[in-house]
CSV table of C-alpha atoms in Angstrom, one decimal:
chain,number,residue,atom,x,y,z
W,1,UNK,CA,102.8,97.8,111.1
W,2,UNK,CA,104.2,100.0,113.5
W,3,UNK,CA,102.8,103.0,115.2
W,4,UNK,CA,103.4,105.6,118.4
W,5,UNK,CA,101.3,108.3,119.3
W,6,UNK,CA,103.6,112.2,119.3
W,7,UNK,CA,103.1,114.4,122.4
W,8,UNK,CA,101.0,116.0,120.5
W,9,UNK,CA,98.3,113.1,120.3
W,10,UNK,CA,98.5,112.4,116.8
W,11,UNK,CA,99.2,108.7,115.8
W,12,UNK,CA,101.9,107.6,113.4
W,13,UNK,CA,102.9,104.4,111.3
W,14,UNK,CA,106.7,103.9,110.9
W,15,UNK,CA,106.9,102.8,107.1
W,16,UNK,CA,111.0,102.1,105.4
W,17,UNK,CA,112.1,103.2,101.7
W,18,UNK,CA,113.6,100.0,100.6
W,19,UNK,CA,117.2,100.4,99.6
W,20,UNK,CA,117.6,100.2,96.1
W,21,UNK,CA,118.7,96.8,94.5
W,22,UNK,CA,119.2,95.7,91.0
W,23,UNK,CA,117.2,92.8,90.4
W,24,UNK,CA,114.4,94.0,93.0
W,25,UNK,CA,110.8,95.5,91.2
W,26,UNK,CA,110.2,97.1,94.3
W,27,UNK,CA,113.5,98.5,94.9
W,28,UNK,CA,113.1,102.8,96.4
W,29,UNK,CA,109.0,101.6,97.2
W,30,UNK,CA,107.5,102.3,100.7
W,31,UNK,CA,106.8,99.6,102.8
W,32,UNK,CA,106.5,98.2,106.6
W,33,UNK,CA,109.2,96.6,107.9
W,34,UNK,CA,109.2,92.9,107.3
W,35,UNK,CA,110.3,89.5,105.6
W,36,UNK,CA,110.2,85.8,105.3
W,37,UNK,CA,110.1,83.4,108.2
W,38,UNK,CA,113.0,81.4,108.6
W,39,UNK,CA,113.0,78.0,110.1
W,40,UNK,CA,114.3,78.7,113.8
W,41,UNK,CA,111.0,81.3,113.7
W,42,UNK,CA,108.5,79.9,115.7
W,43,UNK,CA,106.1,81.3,114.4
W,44,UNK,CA,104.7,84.1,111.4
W,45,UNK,CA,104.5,86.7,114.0
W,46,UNK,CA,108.0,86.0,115.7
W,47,UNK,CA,109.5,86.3,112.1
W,48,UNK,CA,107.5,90.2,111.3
W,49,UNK,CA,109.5,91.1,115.0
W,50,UNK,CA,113.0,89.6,114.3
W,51,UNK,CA,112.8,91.0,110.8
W,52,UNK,CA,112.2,94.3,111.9
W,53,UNK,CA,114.7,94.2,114.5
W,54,UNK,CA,117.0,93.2,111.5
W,55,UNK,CA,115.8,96.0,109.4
W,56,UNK,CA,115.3,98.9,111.5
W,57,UNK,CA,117.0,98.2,114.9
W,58,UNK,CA,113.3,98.6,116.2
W,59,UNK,CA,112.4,95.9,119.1
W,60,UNK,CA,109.2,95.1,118.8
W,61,UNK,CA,109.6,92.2,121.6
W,62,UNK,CA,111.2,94.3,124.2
W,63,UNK,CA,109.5,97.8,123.1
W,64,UNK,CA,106.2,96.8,121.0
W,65,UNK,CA,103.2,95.8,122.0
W,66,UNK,CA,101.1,93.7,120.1
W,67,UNK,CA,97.3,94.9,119.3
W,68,UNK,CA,96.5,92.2,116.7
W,69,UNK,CA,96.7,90.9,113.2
W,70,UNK,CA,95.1,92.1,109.9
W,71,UNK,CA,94.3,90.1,107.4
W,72,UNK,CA,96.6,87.7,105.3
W,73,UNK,CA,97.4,88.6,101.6
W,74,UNK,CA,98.0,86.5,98.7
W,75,UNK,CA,100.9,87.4,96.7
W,76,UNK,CA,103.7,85.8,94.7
W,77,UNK,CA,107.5,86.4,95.5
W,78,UNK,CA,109.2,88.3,92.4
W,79,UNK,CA,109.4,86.3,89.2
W,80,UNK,CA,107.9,83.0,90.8
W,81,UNK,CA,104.5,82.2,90.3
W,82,UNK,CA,104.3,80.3,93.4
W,83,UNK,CA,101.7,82.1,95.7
W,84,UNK,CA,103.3,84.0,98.9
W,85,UNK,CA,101.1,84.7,102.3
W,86,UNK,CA,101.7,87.8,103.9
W,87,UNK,CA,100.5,88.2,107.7
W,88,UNK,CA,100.5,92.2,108.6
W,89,UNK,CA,100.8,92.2,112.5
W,90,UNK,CA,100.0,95.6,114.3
W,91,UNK,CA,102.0,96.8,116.6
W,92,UNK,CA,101.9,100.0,119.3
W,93,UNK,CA,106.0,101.0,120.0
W,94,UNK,CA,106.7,102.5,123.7
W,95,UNK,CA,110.2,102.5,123.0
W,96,UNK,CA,112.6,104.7,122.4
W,97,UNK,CA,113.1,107.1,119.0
W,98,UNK,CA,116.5,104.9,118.2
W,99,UNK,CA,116.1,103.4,114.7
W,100,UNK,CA,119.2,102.1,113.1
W,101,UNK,CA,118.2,100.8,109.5
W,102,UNK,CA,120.9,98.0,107.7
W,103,UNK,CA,121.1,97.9,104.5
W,104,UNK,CA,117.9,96.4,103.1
W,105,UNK,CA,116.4,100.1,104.6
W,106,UNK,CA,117.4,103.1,103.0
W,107,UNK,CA,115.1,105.3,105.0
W,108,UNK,CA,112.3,105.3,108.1
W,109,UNK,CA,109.8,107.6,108.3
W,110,UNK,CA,106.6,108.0,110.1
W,111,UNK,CA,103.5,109.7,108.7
W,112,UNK,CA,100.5,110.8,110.8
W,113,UNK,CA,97.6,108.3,110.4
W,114,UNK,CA,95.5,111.4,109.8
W,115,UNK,CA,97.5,112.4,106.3
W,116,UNK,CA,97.1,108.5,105.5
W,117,UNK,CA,93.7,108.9,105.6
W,118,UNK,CA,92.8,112.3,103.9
W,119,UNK,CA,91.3,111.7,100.6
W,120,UNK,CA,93.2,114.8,99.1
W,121,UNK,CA,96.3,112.1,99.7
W,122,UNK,CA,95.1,109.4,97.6
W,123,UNK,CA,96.2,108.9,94.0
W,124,UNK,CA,96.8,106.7,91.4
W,125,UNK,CA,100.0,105.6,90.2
W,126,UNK,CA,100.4,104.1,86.8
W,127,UNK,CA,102.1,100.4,86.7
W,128,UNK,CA,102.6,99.0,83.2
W,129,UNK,CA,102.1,94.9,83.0
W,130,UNK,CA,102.5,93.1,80.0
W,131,UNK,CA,98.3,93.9,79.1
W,132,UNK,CA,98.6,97.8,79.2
W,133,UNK,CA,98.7,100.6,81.7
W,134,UNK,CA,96.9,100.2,84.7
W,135,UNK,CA,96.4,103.1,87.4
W,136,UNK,CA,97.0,101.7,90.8
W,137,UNK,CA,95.6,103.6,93.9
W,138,UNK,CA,98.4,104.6,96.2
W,139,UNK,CA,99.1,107.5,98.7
W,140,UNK,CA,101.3,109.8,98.1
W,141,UNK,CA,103.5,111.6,101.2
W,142,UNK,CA,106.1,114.4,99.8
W,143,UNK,CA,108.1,112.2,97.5
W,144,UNK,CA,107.0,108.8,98.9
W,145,UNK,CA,104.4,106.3,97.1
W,146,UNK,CA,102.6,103.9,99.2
W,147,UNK,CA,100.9,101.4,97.2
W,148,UNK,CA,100.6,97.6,96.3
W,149,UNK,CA,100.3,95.3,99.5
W,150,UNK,CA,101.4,98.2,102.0
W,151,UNK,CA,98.6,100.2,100.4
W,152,UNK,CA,95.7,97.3,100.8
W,153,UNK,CA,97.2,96.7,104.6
W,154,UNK,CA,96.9,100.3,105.3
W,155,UNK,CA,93.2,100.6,103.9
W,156,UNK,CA,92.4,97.2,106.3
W,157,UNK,CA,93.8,99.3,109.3
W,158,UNK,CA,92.2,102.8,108.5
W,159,UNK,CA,88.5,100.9,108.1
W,160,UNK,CA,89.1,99.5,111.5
W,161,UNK,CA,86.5,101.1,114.3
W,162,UNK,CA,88.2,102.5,116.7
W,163,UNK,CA,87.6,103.0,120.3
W,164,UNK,CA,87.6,107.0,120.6
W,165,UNK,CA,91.2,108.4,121.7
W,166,UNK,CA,92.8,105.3,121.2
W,167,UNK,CA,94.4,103.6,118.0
W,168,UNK,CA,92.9,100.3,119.0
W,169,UNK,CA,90.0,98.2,117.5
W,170,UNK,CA,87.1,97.9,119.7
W,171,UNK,CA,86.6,94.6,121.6
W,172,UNK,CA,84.1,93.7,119.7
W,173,UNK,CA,86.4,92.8,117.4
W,174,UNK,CA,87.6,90.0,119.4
W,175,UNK,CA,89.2,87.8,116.2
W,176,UNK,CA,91.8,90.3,115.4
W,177,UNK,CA,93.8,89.7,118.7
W,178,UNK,CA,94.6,86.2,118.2
């Protein structure tokens, strides 16, 4: 998760519209940049900044700075019923606007934290599984969905307390920058 405060003082998050893929459920969704580690990453966090240097041409080592992690999420990859960890690190960019998404990314965009967390922006979208219709909350931003694990990471951030005028968790919260 990505985010840079406009010259106006409003904070944004950078989220990417997947490219569309046959084969890929999620193909078109919202999401933040990201992907599996590889085995030259050493470790979780330096894959989530090489992969988003792969997908969006944003560096988060030489332009990011790191506030801390949220919580890791159970999931499963595709059609495999083995169980998936994903590790949402946070990130503040002080770089520069230049985003140049590959192919994986058919668009950036950054919303204001402060649409993300209207209630008038929440919804429900309907997912069908194999037992029925179930309505899944999401947020809707013109013709983007955000739901599913970007959904549950963006809740985690917006109940963060924050320290007032800054998009940082108080340091109180001392387990969330390791």
């Amino acid at each position: 998760m990505i985010y840079r405060h406009t010259e106006d003082g409003e904070t944004e998050l950078l989220f990417i519209q997947r490219a569309r893929r046959k084969g890929d459920p999620w193909s078109g969704d919202m999401a933040f940049p990201g992907g599996r580690m590889e085995p030259a990453d050493p470790s979780p966090r330096a894959a989530a900044e090489r992969e988003t240097l792969e997908e969006t041409g944003v560096d988060l080592t030489n332009h990011g700075r790191f506030q801390f992690r949220l919580s890791d999420l159970i999931t499963r990859q595709h059609s495999r019923w083995r169980p998936m960890v994903v590790t949402p690190y946070v990130y503040e960019w002080q770089g520069p606007q230049t985003e140049l998404p590959n192919h994986e990314v058919a668009q950036m965009v950054w919303i204001s934290l402060k649409y993300l967390a209207a209630k008038e922006n929440q919804s429900k979208l309907p997912w069908r599984t194999p037992l029925g219709t179930v309505k899944m909350p999401c947020c809707r931003y013109q013709d983007y969905c955000i739901w599913g694990l970007s959904y549950s990471m963006l809740q985690e951030l917006l109940k963060l307390d924050f320290e007032p005028g800054r998009f940082a968790p108080k340091a109180t919260d001392a387990s969330r920058f390791l």
